[in-house]
PDB file of C-alpha atoms in Angstrom:
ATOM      1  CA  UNK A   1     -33.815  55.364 158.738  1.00 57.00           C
ATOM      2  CA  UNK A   2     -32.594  53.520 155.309  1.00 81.00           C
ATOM      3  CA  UNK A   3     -32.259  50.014 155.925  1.00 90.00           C
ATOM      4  CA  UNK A   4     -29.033  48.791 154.834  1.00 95.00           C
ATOM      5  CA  UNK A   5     -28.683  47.247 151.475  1.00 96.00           C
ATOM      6  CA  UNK A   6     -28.344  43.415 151.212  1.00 97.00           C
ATOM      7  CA  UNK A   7     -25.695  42.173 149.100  1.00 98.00           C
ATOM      8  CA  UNK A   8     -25.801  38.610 148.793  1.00 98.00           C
ATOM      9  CA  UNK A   9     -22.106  37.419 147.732  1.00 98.00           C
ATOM     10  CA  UNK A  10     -22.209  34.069 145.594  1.00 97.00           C
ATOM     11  CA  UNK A  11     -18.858  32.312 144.271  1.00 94.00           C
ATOM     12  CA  UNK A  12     -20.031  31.463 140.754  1.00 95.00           C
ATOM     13  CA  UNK A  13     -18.973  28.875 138.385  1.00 96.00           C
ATOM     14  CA  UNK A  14     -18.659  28.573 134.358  1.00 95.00           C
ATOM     15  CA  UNK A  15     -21.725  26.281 134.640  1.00 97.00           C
ATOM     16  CA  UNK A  16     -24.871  28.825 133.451  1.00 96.00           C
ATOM     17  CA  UNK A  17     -27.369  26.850 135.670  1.00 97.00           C
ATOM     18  CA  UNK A  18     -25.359  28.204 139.108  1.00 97.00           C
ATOM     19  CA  UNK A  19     -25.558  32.019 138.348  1.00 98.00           C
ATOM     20  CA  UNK A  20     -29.259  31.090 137.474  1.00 98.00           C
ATOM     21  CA  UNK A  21     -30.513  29.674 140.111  1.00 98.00           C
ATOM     22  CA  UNK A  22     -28.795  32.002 143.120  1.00 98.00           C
ATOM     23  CA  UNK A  23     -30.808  34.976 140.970  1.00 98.00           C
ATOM     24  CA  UNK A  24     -33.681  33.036 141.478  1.00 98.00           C
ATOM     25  CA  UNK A  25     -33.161  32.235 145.259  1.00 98.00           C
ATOM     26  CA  UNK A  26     -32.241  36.456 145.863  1.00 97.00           C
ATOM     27  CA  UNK A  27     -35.297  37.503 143.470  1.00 96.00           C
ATOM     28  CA  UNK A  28     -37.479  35.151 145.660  1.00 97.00           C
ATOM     29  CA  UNK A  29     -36.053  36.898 149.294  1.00 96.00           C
ATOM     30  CA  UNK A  30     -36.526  39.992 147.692  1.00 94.00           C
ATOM     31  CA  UNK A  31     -39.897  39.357 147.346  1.00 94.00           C
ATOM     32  CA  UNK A  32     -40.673  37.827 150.712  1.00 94.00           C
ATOM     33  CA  UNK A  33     -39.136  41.828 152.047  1.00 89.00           C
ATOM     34  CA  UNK A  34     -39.768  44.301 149.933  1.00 85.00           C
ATOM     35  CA  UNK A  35     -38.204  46.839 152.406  1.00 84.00           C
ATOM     36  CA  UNK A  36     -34.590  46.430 151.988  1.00 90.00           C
ATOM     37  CA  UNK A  37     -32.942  47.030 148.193  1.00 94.00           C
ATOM     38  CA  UNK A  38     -31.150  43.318 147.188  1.00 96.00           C
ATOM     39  CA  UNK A  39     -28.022  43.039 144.922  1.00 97.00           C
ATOM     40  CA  UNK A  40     -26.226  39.855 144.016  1.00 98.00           C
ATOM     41  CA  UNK A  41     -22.564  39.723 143.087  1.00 98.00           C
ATOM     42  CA  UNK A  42     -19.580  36.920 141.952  1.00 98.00           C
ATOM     43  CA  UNK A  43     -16.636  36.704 143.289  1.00 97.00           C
ATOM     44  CA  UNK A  44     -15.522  34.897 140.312  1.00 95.00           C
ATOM     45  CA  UNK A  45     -16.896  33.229 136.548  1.00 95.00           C
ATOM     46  CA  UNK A  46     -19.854  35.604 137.266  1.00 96.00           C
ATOM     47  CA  UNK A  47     -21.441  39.113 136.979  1.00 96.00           C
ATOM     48  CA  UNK A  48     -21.501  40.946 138.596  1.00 98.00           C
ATOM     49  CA  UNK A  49     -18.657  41.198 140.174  1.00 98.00           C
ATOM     50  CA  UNK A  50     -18.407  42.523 144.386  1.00 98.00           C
ATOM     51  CA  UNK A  51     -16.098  45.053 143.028  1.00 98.00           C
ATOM     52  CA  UNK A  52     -18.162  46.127 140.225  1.00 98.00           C
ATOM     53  CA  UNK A  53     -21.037  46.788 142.796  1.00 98.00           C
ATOM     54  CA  UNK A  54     -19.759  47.953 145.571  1.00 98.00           C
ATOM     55  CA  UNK A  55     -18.786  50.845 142.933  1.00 98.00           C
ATOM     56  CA  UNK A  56     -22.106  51.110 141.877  1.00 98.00           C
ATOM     57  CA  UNK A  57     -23.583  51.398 145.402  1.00 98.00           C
ATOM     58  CA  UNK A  58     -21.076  54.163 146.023  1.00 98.00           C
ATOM     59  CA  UNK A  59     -21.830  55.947 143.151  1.00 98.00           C
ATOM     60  CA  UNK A  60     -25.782  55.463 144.033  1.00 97.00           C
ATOM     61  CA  UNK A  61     -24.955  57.466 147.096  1.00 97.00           C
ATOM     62  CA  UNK A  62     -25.254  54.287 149.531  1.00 97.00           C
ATOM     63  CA  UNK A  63     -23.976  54.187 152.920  1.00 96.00           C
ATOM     64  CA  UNK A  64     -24.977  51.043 154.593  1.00 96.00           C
ATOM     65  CA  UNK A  65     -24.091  47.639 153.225  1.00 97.00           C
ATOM     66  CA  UNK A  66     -24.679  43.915 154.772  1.00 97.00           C
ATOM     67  CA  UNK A  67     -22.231  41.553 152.797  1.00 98.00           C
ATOM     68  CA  UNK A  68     -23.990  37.983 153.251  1.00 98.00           C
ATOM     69  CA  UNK A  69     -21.779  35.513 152.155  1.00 98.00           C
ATOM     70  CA  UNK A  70     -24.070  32.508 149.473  1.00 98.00           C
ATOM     71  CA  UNK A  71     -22.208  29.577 151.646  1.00 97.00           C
ATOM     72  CA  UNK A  72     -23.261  26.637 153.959  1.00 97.00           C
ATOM     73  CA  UNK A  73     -20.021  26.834 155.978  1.00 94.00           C
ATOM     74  CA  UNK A  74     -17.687  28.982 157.135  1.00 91.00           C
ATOM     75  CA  UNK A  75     -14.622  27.749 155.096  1.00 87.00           C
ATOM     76  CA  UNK A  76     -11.618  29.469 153.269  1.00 85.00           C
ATOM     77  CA  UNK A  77     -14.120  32.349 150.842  1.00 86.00           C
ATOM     78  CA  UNK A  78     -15.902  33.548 154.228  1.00 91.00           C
ATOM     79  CA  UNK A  79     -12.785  33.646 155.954  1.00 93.00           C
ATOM     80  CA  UNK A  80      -9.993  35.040 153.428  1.00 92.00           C
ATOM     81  CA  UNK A  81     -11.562  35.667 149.522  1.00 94.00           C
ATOM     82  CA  UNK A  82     -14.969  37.814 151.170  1.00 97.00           C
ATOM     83  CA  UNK A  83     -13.022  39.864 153.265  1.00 96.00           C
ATOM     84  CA  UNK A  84     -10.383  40.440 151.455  1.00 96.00           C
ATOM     85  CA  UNK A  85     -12.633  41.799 148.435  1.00 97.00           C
ATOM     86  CA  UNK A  86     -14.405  43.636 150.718  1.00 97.00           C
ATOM     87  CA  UNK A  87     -11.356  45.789 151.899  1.00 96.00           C
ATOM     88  CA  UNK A  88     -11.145  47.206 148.510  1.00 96.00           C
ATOM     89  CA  UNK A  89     -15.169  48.923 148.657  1.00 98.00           C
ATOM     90  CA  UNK A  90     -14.832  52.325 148.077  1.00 98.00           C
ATOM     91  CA  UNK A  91     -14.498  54.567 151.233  1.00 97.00           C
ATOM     92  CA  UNK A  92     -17.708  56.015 151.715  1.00 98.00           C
ATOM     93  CA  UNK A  93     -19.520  52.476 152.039  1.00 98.00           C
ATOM     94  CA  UNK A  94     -20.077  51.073 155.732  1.00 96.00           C
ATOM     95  CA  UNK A  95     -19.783  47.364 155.085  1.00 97.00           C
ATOM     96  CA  UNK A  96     -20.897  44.466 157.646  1.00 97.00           C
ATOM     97  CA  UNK A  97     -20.518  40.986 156.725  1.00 97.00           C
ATOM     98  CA  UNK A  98     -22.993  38.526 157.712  1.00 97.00           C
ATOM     99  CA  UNK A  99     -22.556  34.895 159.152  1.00 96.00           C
ATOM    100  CA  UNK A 100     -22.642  31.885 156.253  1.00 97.00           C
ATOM    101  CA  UNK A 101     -26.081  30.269 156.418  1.00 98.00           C
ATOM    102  CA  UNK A 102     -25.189  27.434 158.149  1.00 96.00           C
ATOM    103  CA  UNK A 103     -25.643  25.620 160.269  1.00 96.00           C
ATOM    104  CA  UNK A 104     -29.433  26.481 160.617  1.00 98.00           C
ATOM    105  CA  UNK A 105     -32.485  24.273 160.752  1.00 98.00           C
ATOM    106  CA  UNK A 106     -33.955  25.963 157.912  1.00 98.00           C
ATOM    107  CA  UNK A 107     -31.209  24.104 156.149  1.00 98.00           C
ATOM    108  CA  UNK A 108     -32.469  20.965 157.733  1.00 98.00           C
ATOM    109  CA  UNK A 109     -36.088  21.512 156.561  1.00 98.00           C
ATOM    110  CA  UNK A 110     -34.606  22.577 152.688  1.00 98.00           C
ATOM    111  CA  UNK A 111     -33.024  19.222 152.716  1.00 98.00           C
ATOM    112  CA  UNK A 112     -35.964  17.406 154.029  1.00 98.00           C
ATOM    113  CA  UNK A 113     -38.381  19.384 150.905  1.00 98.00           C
ATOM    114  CA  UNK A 114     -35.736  17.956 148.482  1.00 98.00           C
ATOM    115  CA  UNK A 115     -36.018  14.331 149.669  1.00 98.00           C
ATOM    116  CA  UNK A 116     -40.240  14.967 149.510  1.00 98.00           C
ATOM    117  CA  UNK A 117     -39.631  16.617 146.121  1.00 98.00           C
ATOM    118  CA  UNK A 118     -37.840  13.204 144.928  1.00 98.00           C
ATOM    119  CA  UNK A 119     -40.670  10.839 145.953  1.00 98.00           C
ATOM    120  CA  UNK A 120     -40.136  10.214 149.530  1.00 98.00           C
ATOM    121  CA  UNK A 121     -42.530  10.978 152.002  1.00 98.00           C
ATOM    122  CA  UNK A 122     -42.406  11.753 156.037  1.00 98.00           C
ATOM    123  CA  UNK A 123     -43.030   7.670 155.995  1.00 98.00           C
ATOM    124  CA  UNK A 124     -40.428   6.509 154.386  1.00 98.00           C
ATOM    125  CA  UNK A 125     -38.115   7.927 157.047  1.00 98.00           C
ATOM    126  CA  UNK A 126     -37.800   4.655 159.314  1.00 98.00           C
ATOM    127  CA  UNK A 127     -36.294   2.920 156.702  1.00 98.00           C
ATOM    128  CA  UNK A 128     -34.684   5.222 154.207  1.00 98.00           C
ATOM    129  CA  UNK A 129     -30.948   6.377 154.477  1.00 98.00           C
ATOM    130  CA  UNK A 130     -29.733   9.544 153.656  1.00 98.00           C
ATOM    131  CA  UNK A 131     -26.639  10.568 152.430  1.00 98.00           C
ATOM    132  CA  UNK A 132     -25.861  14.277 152.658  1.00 98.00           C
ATOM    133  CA  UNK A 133     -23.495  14.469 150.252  1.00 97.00           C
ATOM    134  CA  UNK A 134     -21.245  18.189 150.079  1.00 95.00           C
ATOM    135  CA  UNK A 135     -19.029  19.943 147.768  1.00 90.00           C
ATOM    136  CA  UNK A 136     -16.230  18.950 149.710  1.00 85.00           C
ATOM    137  CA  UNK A 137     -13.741  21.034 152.309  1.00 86.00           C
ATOM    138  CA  UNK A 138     -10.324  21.211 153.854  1.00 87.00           C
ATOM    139  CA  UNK A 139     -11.165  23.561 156.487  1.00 89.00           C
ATOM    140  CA  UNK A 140     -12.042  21.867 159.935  1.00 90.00           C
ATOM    141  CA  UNK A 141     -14.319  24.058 161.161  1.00 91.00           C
ATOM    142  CA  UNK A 142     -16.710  23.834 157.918  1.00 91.00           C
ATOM    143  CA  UNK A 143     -15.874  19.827 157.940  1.00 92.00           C
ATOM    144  CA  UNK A 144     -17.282  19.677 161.588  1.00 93.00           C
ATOM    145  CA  UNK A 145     -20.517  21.844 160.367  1.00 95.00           C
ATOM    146  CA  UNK A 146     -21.376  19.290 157.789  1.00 95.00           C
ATOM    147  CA  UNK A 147     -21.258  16.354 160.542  1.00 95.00           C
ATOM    148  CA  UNK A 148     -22.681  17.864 163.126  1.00 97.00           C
ATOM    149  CA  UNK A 149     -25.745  19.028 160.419  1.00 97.00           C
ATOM    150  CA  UNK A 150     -26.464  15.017 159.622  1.00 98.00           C
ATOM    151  CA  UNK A 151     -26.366  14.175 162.785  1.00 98.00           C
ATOM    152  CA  UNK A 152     -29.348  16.714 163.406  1.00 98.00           C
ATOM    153  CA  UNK A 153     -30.845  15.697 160.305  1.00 98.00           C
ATOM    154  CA  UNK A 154     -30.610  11.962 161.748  1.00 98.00           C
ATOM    155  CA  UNK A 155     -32.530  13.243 164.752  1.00 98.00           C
ATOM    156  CA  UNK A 156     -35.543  14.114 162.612  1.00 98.00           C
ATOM    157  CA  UNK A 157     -36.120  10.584 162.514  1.00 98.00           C
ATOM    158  CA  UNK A 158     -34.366   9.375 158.828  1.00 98.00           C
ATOM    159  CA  UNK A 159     -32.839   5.788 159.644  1.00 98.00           C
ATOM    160  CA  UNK A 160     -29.231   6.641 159.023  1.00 98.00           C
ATOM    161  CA  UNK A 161     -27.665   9.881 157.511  1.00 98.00           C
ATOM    162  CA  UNK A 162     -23.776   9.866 156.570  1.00 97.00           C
ATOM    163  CA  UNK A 163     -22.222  12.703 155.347  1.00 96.00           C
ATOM    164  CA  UNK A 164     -20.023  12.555 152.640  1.00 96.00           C
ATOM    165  CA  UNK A 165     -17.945  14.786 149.920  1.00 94.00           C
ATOM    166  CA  UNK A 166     -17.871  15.184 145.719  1.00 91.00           C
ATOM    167  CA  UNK A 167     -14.190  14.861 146.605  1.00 77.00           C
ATOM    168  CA  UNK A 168     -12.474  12.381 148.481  1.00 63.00           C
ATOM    169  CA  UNK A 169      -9.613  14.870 149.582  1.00 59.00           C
ATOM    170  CA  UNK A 170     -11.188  16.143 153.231  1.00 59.00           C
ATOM    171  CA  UNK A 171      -9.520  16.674 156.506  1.00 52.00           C
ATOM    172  CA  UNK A 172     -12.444  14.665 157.940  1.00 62.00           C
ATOM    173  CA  UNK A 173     -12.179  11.722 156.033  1.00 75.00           C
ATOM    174  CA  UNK A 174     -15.540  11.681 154.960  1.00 88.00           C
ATOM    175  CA  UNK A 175     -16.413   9.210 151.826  1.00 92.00           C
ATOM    176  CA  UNK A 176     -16.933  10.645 148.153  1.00 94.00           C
ATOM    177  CA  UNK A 177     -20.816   9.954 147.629  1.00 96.00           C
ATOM    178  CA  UNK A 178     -20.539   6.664 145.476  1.00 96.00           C
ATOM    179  CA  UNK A 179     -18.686   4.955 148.664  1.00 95.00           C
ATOM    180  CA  UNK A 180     -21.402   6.350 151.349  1.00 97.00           C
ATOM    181  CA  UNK A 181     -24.229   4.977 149.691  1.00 98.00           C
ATOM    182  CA  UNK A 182     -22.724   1.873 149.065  1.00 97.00           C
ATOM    183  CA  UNK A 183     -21.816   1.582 152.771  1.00 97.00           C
ATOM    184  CA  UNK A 184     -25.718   2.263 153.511  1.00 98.00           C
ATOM    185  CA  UNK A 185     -26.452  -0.573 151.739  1.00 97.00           C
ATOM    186  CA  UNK A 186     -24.573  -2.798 154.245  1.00 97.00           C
ATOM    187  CA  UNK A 187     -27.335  -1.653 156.548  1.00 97.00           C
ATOM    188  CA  UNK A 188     -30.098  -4.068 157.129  1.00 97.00           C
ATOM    189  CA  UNK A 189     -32.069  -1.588 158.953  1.00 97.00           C
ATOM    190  CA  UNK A 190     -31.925   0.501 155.661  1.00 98.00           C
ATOM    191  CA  UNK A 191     -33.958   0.188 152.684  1.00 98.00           C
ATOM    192  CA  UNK A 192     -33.637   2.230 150.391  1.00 98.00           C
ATOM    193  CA  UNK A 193     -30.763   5.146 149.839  1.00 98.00           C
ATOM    194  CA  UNK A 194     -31.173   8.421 149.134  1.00 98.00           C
ATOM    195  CA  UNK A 195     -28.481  11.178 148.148  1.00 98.00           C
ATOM    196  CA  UNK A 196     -29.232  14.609 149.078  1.00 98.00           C
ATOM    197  CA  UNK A 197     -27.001  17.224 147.472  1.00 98.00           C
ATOM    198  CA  UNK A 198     -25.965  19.979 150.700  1.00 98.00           C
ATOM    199  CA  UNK A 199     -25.216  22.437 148.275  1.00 97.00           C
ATOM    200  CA  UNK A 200     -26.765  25.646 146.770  1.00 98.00           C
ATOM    201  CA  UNK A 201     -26.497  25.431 143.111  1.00 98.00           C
ATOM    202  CA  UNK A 202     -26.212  23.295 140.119  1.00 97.00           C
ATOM    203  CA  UNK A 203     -22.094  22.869 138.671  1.00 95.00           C
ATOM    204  CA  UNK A 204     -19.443  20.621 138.594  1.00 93.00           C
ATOM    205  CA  UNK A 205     -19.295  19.312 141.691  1.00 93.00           C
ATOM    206  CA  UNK A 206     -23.317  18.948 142.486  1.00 95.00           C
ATOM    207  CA  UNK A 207     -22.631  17.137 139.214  1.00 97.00           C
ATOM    208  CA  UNK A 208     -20.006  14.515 140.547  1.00 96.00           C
ATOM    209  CA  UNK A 209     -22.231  14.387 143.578  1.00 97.00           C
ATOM    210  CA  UNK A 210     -25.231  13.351 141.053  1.00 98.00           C
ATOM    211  CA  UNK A 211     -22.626  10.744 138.835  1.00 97.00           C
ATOM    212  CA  UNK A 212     -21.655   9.129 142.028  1.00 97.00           C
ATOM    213  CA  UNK A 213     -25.702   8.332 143.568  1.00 98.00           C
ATOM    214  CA  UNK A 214     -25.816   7.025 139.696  1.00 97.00           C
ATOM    215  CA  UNK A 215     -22.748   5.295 139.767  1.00 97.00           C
ATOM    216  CA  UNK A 216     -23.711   3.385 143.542  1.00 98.00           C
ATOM    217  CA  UNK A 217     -27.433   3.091 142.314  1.00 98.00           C
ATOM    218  CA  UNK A 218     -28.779   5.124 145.048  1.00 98.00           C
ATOM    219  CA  UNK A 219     -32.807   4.337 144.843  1.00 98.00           C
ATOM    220  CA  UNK A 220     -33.229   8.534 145.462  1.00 98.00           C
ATOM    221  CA  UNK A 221     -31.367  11.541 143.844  1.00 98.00           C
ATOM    222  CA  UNK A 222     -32.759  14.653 145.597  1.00 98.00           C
ATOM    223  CA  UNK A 223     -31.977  18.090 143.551  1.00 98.00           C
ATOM    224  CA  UNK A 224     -30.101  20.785 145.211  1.00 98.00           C
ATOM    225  CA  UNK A 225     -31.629  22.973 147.761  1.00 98.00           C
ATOM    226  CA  UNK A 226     -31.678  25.627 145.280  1.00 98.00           C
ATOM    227  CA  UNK A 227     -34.166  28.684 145.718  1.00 98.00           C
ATOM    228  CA  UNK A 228     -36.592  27.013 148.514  1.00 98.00           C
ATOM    229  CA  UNK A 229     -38.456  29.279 150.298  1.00 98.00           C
ATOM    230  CA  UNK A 230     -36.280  27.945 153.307  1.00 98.00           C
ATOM    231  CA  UNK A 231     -33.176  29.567 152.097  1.00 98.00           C
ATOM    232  CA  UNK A 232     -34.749  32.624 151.103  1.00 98.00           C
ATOM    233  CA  UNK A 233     -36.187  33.180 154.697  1.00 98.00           C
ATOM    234  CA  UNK A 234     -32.538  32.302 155.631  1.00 98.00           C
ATOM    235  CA  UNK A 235     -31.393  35.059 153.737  1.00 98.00           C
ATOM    236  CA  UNK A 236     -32.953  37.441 155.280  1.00 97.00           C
ATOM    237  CA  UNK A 237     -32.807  36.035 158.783  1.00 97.00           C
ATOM    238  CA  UNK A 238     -28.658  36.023 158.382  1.00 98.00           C
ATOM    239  CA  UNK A 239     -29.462  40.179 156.972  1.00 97.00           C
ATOM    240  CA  UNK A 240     -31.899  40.827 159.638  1.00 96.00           C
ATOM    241  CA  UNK A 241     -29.151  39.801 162.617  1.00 94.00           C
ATOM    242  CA  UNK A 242     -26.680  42.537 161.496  1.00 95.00           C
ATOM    243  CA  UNK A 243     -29.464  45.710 160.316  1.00 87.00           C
ATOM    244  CA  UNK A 244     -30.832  44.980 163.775  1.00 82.00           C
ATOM    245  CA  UNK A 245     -27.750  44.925 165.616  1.00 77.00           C
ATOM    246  CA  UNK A 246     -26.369  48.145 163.659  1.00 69.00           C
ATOM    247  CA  UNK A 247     -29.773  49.495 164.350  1.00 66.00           C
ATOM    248  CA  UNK A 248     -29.449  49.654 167.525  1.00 66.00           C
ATOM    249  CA  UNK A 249     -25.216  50.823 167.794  1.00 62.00           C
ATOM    250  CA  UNK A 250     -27.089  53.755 166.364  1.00 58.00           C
ATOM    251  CA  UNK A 251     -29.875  53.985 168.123  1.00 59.00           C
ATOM    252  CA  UNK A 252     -27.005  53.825 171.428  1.00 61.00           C
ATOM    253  CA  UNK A 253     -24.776  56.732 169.986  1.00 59.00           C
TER     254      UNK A 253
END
């Protein structure tokens, strides 16, 4: 039996670096599985685009197609923009959409390479405070991801870990990143801060969340988790929980 494909569904932005990066992090799952044939697609700024693929997997005489949405939470594109896109695939295509990546503690253990990558070491956790510092969201549901992911993040043993936004407009009223570190500081448990971006890609807001650690004078600026080998494997974990599960509806019938 063909596996089905894997098309791993990004957002995109006008920044270069973004489209950049989520080809490296879908060239390096592809490599870790070699089974399965990857394709990436934008919904927007980006190509190529879902509908300009989905075409060409119809016209490559594919049936089977896992839609894996490039996203951390389950906000307003994995609930509205991805499915409605994904209405418009050409008939013949069997589409299954995946579950976001998060939350997942492969997530945790991206974040915690980052912080290593910056100069901090499984040590410095006692006394170091993290902030974990998102895009930003209106949606509840992806708001109470975020929290619930520093407070298991905080239970690896880091000596605080606040969450916070690029954007001070949340329904959780959670502080933009200049304001959490600064409240860190307050801490006399904590000494030294360190801003980890909880996003996938370099742009404008990963940006803001950099400007803001600057701004604050957080002692640690982690990069974005980017294409670690953690989200990779995630990938194909999130792929791997539909094929099965349509592998075996089949294997039923």
């Amino acid at each position: 039996m063909n596996r089905p494909v894997l098309l791993v569904i990004a957002h995109g932005s006008r920044d270069p670096r973004h489209a950049a990066t989520v080809q490296a992090l879908v060239r390096r799952a592809g490599a870790l599985r070699p089974g399965p044939r990857v394709e990436t697609a934008f919904l927007d700024f980006n190509l190529p685009s879902v509908p300009g693929v989905l075409d060409r997997l119809a016209a490559d005489g594919v049936r089977d197609v896992v839609a894996l949405p490039l996203l951390l939470t389950r906000a307003f594109h994995a609930k509205a923009d991805i499915p409605a896109v994904l209405r418009q695939a050409p008939p013949s295509l069997s589409i299954r959409q995946a579950e976001v990546l998060g939350p997942s503690p492969l997530l945790l253990a991206a974040v915690e390479r980052r912080l290593y990558g910056a100069g901090l070491t499984p040590a410095d956790k006692p006394t170091t405070g993290v902030v974990l510092a998102s895009a930003g969201s209106t949606d509840p549901e992806a708001i109470a991801v975020i929290a619930e992911t520093a407070r298991e993040l905080r239970r690896t043993g880091w000596c605080s870990v606040r969450p916070a936004f690029a954007s001070a407009v949340n329904a959780g009223g959670f502080p933009r990143t200049e304001d959490a570190v600064r409240a860190l500081r307050t801490d006399p448990a904590v000494r030294r801060v360190a801003v980890s971006p909880y996003v996938i890609a370099p742009g404008r807001l990963p940006d803001r969340i950099a400007a803001g650690a600057t701004e604050a004078g957080a002692d640690v600026l982690a990069d974005v988790l980017g294409a670690s080998p953690e989200l990779a494997g995630l990938l194909l974990e999130r792929y791997d929980g539909v094929a099965r599960a349509s592998e075996r509806m089949a294997a039923a019938g």
